[in-house]
Short mmCIF file of C-alpha atoms in Angstrom, two decimals:
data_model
loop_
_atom_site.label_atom_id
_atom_site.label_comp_id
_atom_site.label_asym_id
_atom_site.label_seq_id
_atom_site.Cartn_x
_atom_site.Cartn_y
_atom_site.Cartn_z
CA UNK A 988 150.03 82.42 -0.55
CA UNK A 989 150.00 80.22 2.41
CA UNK A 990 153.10 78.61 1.46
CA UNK A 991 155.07 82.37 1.32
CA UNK A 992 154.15 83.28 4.27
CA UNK A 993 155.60 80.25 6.27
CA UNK A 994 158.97 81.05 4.32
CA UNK A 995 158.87 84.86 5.03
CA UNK A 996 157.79 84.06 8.89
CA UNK A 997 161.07 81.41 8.99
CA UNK A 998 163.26 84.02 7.38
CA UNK A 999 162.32 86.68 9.76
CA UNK A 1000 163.14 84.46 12.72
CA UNK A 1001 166.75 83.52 11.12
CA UNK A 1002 167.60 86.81 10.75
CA UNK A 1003 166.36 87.48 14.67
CA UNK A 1004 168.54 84.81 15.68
CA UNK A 1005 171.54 86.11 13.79
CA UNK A 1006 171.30 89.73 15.17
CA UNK A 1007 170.84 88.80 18.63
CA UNK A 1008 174.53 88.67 19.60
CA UNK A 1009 175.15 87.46 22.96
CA UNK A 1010 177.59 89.63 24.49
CA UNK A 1011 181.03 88.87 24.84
CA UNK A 1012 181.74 87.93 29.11
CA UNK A 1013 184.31 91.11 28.58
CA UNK A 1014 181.50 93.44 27.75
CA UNK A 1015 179.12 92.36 30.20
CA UNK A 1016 178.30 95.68 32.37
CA UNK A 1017 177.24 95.07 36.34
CA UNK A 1018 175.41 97.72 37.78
CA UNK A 1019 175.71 96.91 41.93
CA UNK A 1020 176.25 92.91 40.88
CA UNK A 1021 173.26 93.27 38.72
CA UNK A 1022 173.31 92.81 34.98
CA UNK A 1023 170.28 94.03 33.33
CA UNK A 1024 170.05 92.86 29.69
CA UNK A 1025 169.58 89.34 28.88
CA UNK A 1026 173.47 88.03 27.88
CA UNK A 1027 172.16 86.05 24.71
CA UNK A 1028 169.60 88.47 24.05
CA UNK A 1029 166.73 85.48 23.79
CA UNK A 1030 164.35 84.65 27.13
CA UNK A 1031 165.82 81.62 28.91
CA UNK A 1032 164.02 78.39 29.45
CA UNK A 1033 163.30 76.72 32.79
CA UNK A 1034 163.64 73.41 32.12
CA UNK A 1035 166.82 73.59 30.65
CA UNK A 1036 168.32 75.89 33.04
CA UNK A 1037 167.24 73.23 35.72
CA UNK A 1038 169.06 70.71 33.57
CA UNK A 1039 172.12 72.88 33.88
CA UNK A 1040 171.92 72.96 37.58
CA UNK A 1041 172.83 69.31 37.57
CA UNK A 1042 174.80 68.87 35.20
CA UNK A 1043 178.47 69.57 33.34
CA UNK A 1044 179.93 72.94 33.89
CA UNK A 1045 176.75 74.37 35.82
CA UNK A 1046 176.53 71.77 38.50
CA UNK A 1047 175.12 74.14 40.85
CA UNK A 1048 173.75 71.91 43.55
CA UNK A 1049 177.45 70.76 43.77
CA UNK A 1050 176.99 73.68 46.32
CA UNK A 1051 173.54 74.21 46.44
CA UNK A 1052 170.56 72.68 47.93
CA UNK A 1053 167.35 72.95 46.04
CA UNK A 1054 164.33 71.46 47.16
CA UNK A 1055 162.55 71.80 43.75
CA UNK A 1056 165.54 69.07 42.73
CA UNK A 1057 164.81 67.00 45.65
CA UNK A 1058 164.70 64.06 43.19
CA UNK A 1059 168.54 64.79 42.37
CA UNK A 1060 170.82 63.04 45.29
CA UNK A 1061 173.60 64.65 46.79
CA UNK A 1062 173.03 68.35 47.03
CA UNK A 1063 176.07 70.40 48.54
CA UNK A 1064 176.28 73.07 51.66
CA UNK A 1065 178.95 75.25 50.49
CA UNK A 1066 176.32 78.13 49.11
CA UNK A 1067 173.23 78.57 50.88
CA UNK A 1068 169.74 76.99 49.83
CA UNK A 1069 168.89 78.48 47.02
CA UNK A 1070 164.54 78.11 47.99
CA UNK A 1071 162.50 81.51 47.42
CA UNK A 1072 165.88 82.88 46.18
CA UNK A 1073 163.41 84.78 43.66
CA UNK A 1074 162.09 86.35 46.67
CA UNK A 1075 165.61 87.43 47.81
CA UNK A 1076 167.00 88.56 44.43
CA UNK A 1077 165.34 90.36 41.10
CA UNK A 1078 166.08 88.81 37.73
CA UNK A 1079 168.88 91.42 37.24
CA UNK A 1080 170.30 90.48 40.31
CA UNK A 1081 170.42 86.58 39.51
CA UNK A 1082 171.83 87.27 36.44
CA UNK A 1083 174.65 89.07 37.87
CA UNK A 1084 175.50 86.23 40.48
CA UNK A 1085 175.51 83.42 37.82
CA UNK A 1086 177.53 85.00 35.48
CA UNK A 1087 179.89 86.55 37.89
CA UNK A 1088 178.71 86.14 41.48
CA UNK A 1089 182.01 87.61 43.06
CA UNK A 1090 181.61 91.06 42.01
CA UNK A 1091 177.97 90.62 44.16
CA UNK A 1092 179.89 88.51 46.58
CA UNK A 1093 183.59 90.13 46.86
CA UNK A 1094 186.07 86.29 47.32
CA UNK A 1095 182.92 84.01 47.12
CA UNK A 1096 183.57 80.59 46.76
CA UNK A 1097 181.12 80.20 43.72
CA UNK A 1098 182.75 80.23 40.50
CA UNK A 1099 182.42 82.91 37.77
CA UNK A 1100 180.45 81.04 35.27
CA UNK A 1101 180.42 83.90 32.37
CA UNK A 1102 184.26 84.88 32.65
CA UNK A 1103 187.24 84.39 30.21
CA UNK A 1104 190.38 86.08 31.43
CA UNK A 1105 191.73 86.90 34.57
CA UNK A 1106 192.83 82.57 35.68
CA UNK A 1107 195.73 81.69 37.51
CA UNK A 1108 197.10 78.24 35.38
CA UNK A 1109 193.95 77.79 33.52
CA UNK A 1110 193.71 74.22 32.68
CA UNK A 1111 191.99 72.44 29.77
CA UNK A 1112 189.22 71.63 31.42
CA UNK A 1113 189.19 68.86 33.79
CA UNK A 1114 192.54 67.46 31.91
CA UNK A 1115 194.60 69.13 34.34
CA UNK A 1116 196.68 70.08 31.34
CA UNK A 1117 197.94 73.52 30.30
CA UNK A 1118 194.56 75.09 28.29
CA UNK A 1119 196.89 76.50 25.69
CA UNK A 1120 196.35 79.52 22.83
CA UNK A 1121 192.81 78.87 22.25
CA UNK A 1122 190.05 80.52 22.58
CA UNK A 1123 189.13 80.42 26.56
CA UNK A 1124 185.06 79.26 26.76
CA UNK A 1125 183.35 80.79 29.65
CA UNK A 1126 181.72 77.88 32.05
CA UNK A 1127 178.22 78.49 31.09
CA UNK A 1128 177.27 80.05 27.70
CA UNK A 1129 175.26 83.14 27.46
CA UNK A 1130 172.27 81.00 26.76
CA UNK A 1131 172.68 78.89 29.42
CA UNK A 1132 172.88 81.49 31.80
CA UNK A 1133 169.64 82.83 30.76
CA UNK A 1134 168.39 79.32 31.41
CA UNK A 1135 169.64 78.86 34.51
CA UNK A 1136 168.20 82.22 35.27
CA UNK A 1137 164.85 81.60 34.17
CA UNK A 1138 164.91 78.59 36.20
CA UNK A 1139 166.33 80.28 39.47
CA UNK A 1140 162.87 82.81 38.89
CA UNK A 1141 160.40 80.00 39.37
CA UNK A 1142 162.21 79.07 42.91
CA UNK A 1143 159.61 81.26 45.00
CA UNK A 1144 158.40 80.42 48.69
CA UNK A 1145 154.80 78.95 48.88
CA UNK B 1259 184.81 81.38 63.50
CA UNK B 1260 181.86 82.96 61.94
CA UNK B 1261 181.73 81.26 58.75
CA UNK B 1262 181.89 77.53 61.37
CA UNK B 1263 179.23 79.29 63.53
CA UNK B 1264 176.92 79.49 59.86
CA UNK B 1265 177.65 76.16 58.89
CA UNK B 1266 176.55 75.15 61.91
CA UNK B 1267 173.11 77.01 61.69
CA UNK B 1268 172.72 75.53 57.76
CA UNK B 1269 173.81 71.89 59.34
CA UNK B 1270 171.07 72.12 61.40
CA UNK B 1271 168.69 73.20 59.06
CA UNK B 1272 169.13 70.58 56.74
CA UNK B 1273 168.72 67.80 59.55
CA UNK B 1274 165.45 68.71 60.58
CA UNK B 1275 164.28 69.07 56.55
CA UNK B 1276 165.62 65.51 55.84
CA UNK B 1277 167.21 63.20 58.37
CA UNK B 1278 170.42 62.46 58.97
CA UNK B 1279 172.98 64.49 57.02
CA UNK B 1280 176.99 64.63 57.15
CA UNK B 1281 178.13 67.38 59.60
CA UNK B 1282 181.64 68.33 61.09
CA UNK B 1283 183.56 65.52 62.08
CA UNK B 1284 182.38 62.80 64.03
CA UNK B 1285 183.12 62.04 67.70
CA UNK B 1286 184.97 58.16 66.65
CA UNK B 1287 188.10 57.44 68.39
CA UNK B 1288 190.77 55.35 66.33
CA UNK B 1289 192.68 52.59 67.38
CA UNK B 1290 194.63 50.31 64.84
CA UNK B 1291 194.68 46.63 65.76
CA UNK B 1292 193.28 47.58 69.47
CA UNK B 1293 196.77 48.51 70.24
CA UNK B 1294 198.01 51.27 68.32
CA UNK B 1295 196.75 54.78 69.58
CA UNK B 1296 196.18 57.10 66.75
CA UNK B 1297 195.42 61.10 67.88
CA UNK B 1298 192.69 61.87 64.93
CA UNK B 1299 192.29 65.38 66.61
CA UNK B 1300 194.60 68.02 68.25
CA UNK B 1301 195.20 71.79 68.36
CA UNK B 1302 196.24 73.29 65.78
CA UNK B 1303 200.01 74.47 65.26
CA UNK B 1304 200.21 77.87 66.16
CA UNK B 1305 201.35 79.50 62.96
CA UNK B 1306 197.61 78.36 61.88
CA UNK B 1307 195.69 81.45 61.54
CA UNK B 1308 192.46 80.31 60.71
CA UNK B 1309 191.61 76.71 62.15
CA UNK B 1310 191.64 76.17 66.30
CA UNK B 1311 191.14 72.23 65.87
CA UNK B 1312 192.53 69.71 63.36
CA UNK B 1313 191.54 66.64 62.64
CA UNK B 1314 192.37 63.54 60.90
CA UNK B 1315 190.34 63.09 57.23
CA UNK B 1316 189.91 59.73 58.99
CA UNK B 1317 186.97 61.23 61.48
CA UNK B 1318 185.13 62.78 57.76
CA UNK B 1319 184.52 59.33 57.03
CA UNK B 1320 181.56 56.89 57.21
CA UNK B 1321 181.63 54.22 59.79
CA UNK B 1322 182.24 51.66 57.06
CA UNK B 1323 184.86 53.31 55.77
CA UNK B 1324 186.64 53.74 58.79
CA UNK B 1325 186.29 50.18 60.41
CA UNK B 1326 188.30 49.15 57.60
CA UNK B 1327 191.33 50.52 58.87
CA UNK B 1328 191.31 49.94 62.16
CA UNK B 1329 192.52 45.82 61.41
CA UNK B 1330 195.45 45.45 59.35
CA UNK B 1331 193.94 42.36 57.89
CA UNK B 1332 191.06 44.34 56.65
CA UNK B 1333 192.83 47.15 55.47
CA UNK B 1334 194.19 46.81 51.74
CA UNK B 1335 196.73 49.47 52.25
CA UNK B 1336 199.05 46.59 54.31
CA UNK B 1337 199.57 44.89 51.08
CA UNK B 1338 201.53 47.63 49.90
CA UNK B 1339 203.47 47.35 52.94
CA UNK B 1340 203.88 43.44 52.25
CA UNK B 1341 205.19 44.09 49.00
CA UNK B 1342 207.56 46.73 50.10
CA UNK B 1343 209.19 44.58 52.48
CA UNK B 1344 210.02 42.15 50.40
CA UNK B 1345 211.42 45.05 48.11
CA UNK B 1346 213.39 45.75 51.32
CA UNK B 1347 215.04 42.55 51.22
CA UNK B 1348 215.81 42.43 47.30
CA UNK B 1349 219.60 43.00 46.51
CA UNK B 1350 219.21 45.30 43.34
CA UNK B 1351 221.24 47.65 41.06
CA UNK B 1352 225.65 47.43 40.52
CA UNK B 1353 225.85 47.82 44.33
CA UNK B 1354 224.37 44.18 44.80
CA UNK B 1355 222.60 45.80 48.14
CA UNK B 1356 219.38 46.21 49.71
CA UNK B 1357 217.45 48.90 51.44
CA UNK B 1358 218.20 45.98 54.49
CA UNK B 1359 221.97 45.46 53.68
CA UNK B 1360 221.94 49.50 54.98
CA UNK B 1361 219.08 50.22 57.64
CA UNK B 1362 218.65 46.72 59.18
CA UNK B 1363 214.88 46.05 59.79
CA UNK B 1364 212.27 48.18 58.73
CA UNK B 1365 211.33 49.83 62.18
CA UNK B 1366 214.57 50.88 62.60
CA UNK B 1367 212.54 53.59 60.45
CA UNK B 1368 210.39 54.48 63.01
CA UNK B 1369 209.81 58.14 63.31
CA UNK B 1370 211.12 58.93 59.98
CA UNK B 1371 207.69 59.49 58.51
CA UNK B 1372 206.87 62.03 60.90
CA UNK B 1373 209.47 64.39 60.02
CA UNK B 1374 209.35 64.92 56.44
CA UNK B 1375 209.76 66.79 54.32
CA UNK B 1376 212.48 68.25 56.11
CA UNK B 1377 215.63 70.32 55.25
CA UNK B 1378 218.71 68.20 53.90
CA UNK B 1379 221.62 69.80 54.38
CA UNK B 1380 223.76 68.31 51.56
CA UNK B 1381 221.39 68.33 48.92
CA UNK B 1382 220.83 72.16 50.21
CA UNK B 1383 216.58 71.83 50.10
CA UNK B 1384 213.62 70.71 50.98
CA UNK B 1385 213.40 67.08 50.29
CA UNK B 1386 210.25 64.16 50.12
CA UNK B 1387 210.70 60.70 51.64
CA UNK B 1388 209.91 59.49 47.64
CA UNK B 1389 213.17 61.76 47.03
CA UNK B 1390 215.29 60.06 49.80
CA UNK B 1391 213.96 56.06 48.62
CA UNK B 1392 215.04 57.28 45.29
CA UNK B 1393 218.19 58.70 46.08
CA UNK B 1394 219.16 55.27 47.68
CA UNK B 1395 219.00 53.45 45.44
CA UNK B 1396 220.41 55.57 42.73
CA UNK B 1397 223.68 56.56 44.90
CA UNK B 1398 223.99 53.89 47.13
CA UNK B 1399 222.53 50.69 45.48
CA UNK B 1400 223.37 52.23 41.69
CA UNK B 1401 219.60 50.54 40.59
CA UNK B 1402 217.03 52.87 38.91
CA UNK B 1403 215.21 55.07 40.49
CA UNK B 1404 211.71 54.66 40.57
CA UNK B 1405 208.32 56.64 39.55
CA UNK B 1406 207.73 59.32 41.60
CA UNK B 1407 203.99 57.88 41.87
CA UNK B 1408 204.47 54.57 40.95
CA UNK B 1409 203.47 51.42 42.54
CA UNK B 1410 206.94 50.27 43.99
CA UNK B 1411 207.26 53.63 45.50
CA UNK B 1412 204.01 54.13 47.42
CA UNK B 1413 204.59 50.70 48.77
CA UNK B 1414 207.66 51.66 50.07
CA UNK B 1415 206.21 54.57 51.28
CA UNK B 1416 203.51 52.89 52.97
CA UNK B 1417 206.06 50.54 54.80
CA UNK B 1418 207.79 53.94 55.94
CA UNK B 1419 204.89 55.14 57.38
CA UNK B 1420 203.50 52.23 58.96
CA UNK B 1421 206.47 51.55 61.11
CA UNK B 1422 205.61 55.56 62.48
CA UNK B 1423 202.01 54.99 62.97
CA UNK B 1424 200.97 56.67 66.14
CA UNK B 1425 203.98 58.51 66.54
CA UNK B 1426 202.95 62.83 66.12
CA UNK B 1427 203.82 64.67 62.48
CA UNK B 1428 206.31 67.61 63.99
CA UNK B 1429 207.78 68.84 60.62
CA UNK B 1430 209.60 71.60 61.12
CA UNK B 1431 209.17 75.03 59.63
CA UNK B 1432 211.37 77.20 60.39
CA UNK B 1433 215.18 77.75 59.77
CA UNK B 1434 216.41 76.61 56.25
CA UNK B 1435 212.95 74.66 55.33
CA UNK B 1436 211.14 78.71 56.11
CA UNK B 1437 211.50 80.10 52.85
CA UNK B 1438 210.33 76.64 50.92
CA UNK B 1439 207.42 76.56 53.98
CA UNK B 1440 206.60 80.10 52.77
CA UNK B 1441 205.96 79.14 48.93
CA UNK B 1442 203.76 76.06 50.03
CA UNK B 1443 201.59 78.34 51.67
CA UNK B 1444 201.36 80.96 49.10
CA UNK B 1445 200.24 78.16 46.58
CA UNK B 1446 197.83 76.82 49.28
CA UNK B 1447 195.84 80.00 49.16
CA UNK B 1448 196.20 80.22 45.36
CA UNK B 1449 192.70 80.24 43.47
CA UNK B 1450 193.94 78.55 40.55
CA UNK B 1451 191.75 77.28 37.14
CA UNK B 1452 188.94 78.26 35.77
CA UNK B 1453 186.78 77.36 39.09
CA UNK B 1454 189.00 79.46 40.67
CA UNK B 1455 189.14 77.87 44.34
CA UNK B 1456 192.04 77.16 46.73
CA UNK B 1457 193.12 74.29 48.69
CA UNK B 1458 191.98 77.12 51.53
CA UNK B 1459 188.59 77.34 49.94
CA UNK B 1460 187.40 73.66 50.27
CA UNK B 1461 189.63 72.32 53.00
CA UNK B 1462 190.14 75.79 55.44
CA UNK B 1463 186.41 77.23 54.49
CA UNK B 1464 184.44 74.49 53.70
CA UNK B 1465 185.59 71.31 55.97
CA UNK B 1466 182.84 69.11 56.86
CA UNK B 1467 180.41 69.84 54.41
CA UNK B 1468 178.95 68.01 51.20
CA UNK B 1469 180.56 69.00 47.89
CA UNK B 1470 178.08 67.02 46.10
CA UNK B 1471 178.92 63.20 47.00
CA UNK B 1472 181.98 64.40 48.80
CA UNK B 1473 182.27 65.32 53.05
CA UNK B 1474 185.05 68.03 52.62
CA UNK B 1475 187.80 67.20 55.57
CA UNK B 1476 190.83 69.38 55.93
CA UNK B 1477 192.98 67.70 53.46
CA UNK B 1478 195.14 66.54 56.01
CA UNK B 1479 198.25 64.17 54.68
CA UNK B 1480 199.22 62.03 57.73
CA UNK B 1481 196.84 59.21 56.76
CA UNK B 1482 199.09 59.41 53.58
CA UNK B 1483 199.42 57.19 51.44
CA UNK B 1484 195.78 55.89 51.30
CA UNK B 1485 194.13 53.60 50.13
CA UNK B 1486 191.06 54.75 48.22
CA UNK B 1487 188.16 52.50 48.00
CA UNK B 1488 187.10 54.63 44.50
CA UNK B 1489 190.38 53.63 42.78
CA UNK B 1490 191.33 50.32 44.63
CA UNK B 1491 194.94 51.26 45.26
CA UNK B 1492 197.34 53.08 47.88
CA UNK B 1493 197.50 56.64 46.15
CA UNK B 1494 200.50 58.98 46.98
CA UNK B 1495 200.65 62.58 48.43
CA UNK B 1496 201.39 64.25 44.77
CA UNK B 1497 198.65 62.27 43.08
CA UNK B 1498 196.18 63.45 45.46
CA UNK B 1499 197.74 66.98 45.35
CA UNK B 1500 197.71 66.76 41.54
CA UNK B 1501 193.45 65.50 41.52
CA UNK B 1502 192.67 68.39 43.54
CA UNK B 1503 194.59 71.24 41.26
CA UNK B 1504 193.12 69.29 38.37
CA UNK B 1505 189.16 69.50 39.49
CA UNK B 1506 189.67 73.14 39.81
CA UNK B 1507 190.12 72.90 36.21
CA UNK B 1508 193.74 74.25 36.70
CA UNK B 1509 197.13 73.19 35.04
CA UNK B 1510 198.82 70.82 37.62
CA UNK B 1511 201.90 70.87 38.97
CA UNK B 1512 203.98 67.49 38.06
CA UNK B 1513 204.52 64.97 40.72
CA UNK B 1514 208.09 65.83 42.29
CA UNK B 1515 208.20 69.43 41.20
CA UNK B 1516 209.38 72.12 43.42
CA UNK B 1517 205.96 73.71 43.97
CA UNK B 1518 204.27 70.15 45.24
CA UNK B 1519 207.69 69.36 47.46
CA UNK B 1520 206.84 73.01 48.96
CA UNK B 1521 202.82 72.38 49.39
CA UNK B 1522 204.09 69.42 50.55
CA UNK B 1523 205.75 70.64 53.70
CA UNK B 1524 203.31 73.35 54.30
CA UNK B 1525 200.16 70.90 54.27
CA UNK B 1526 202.13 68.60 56.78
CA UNK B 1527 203.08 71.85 58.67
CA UNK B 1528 199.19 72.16 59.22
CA UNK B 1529 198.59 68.60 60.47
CA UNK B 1530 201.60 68.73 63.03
CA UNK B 1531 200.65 67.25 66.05
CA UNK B 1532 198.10 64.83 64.41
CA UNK B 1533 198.91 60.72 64.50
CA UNK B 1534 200.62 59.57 61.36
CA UNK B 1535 198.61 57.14 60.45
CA UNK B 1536 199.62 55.52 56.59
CA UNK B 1537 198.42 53.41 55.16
CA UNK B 1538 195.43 54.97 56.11
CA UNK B 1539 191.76 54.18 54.05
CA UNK B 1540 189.28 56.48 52.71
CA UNK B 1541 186.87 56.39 49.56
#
């Protein structure tokens, strides 16, 4: 009995995971800069958005001071501070300007980190070679966006 | 102006939350080997639109940094010039000459540096100094030609330069070089790769502030070549050109290609009036 119920309970989540498509960056609709739904469909986690913010293809405080990261050296000035940015933006808002903060932003600086077409001699990543007939990733993935999200929420003014 | 009058506000900020940061560029004055005046900062040309004041990626630097290449003794670039004048002296290729056997001593050079690129008339474009040291020796000293990055050549380079150092970049712009001056500038403001960001973005928008570890300057190339204390070695205008395309996760242009000779020309257009001052050190 007990046994059946842990295997229904881990089939039920599979099949959750499998339905909840992240959508495509093409079919991603902003509302005002705002994107509403969740990309991947899942909640985002904190911590890992935060890890994001540092690292690989996020590296957010590239531009980005964060005080919350104070422990992370050499935090950029191109984009503003992003402390209490929670209390600037809503969720739906943030959402928008990670995955595509120039449609919020008309010629920002900040790159489009859920976006697939539209380059001028995209490269293979930092190979500065030709990115060829392959399927073009988008910076962040729809998960990580939702991360990075979630963390961006917690960054509230005292 | 407004997006300098911001930064400042944001520079400001940031001091009084943690001490000492990197603003715009410092106040330093550069002399090489207390005798050679070198103008770090001037007005900028007028067909800038954008920028009232340039400045030398020399004054974006730490103190350190910059000491080093104000001695020729201390600066690593001048062994790049050592080795290129003994290049100058070396008979090579079926002509049995050498860059000497031609131009004499090296500062009869002098002010050479300064010009280019610039129109040649019988090759009917735009052409680099690496383009003119190459075309030496293939034509007159019938020896091989050398890579367009290479060692050999940005030594030579570096000797070209350093017999110009002081003297004011004054490329000019306008008659035949115009149309090739026109495509440099088009690719300057081009948002290319997958970041999407300009040459205009980081070194027009963005000068003198942090990208991460890095104090943006305005990419200015008449410190070129330098000597970068991150890769130990004198590093050519293309390569530099070619890093920067590459981190915005774009498909470079190659070394020597058409569209570097023009953003060549246009990025030396924008520092006209500054000191050239190659070999020049940065990190």
């Amino acid at each position: 009995m007990k046994h059946g119920l842990g295997l229904g309970v881990a089939a039920i989540f599979a099949a959750t995971t499998a339905f909840a498509e992240a959508v495509e960056p093409t079919d991603v609709v902003f509302v005002d800069g705002a994107v509403e739904m969740s990309l991947s469909g899942q909640p985002g986690d904190p911590a890992a958005g935060a890890e994001v913010m540092n690292k690989g293809a996020g590296n957010c405080i590239a531009c980005h001071e964060v005080s919350d990261l104070d422990h992370l050296p050499f935090q950029g000035e191109i984009g503003p501070a992003l402390d209490g940015v929670a209390d600037r933006w809503s969720v739906a808002e943030l959402r928008g300007i990670v995955a595509n903060a120039k449609i919020m932003f008309p010629e920002s600086r900040m790159p489009s980190f859920y976006k697939t077409v539209g380059f001028i001699r995209l490269g293979d990543a930092y190979t500065g070679k030709a990115h060829g007939d392959g399927e073009v990733q988008p910076l962040l993935t729809a998960q990580q966006i939702e991360d990075v999200v979630a963390y961006l929420v917690t960054l509230k003014e005292d | 102006m407004q997006l300098k009058a911001k930064t400042i506000g944001l520079v400001t900020t940031l001091s009084i939350a943690c001490g000492p940061v990197w603003a715009d560029p410092d106040t330093d004055q550069l002399t090489i080997n207390g005798d050679i005046t070198i103008i770090t900062e001037a007005a900028a040309p007028s067909h800038m639109e954008y920028i009232d004041t340039i400045y030398s990626g020399w004054r974006f630097r730490s103190d350190e940094t910059q000491a080093v290449q104000m001695d020729d003794f201390d600066n690593p670039g001048m062994l790049g010039v050592e080795n290129a004048l003994a290049a100058w002296d070396t008979e090579e290729g079926s002509e049995g000459k050498s860059c000497a056997s031609c131009h004499g001593a090296a500062e009869s050079l002098a002010g050479i540096r300064a010009v280019y690129p610039k129109w040649n008339e019988a090759k009917g474009m735009v052409t680099t100094l690496e383009m003119e040291v190459n075309n030496c020796r293939e034509t007159r000293m019938g020896a091989e030609k050398w890579k367009y990055t290479g060692g050999d050549m940005t030594d030579m380079v570096a000797l070209i330069s350093s017999v110009s150092r002081g003297m004011p970049v004054n490329v000019a712009i306008d008659g035949p070089a115009q149309s090739t001056w026109e495509a440099g500038k088009e690719l300057y403001y081009t948002r290319t790769g997958q970041l999407e960001l300009s040459c205009a973005n980081c070194h027009e928008d963005s000068y003198g502030l942090m990208i991460r570890a890095d104090h943006l300057s305005q990419g200015q190339i008449n410190g070129f070549p330098t000597y970068r204390l991150k890769n130990t070695k004198l590093n050519s205008v293309h390569a530099r050109f070619k890093g920067c395309v590459r981190d915005t996760r774009a498909e470079t242009f190659a070394p020597g290609s058409p569209e570097f000779i023009a953003l060549e020309l246009y990025v030396a257009s924008r520092g006209n009036g500054l000191s050239v001052e190659g070999p020049s050190v940065r990190n």
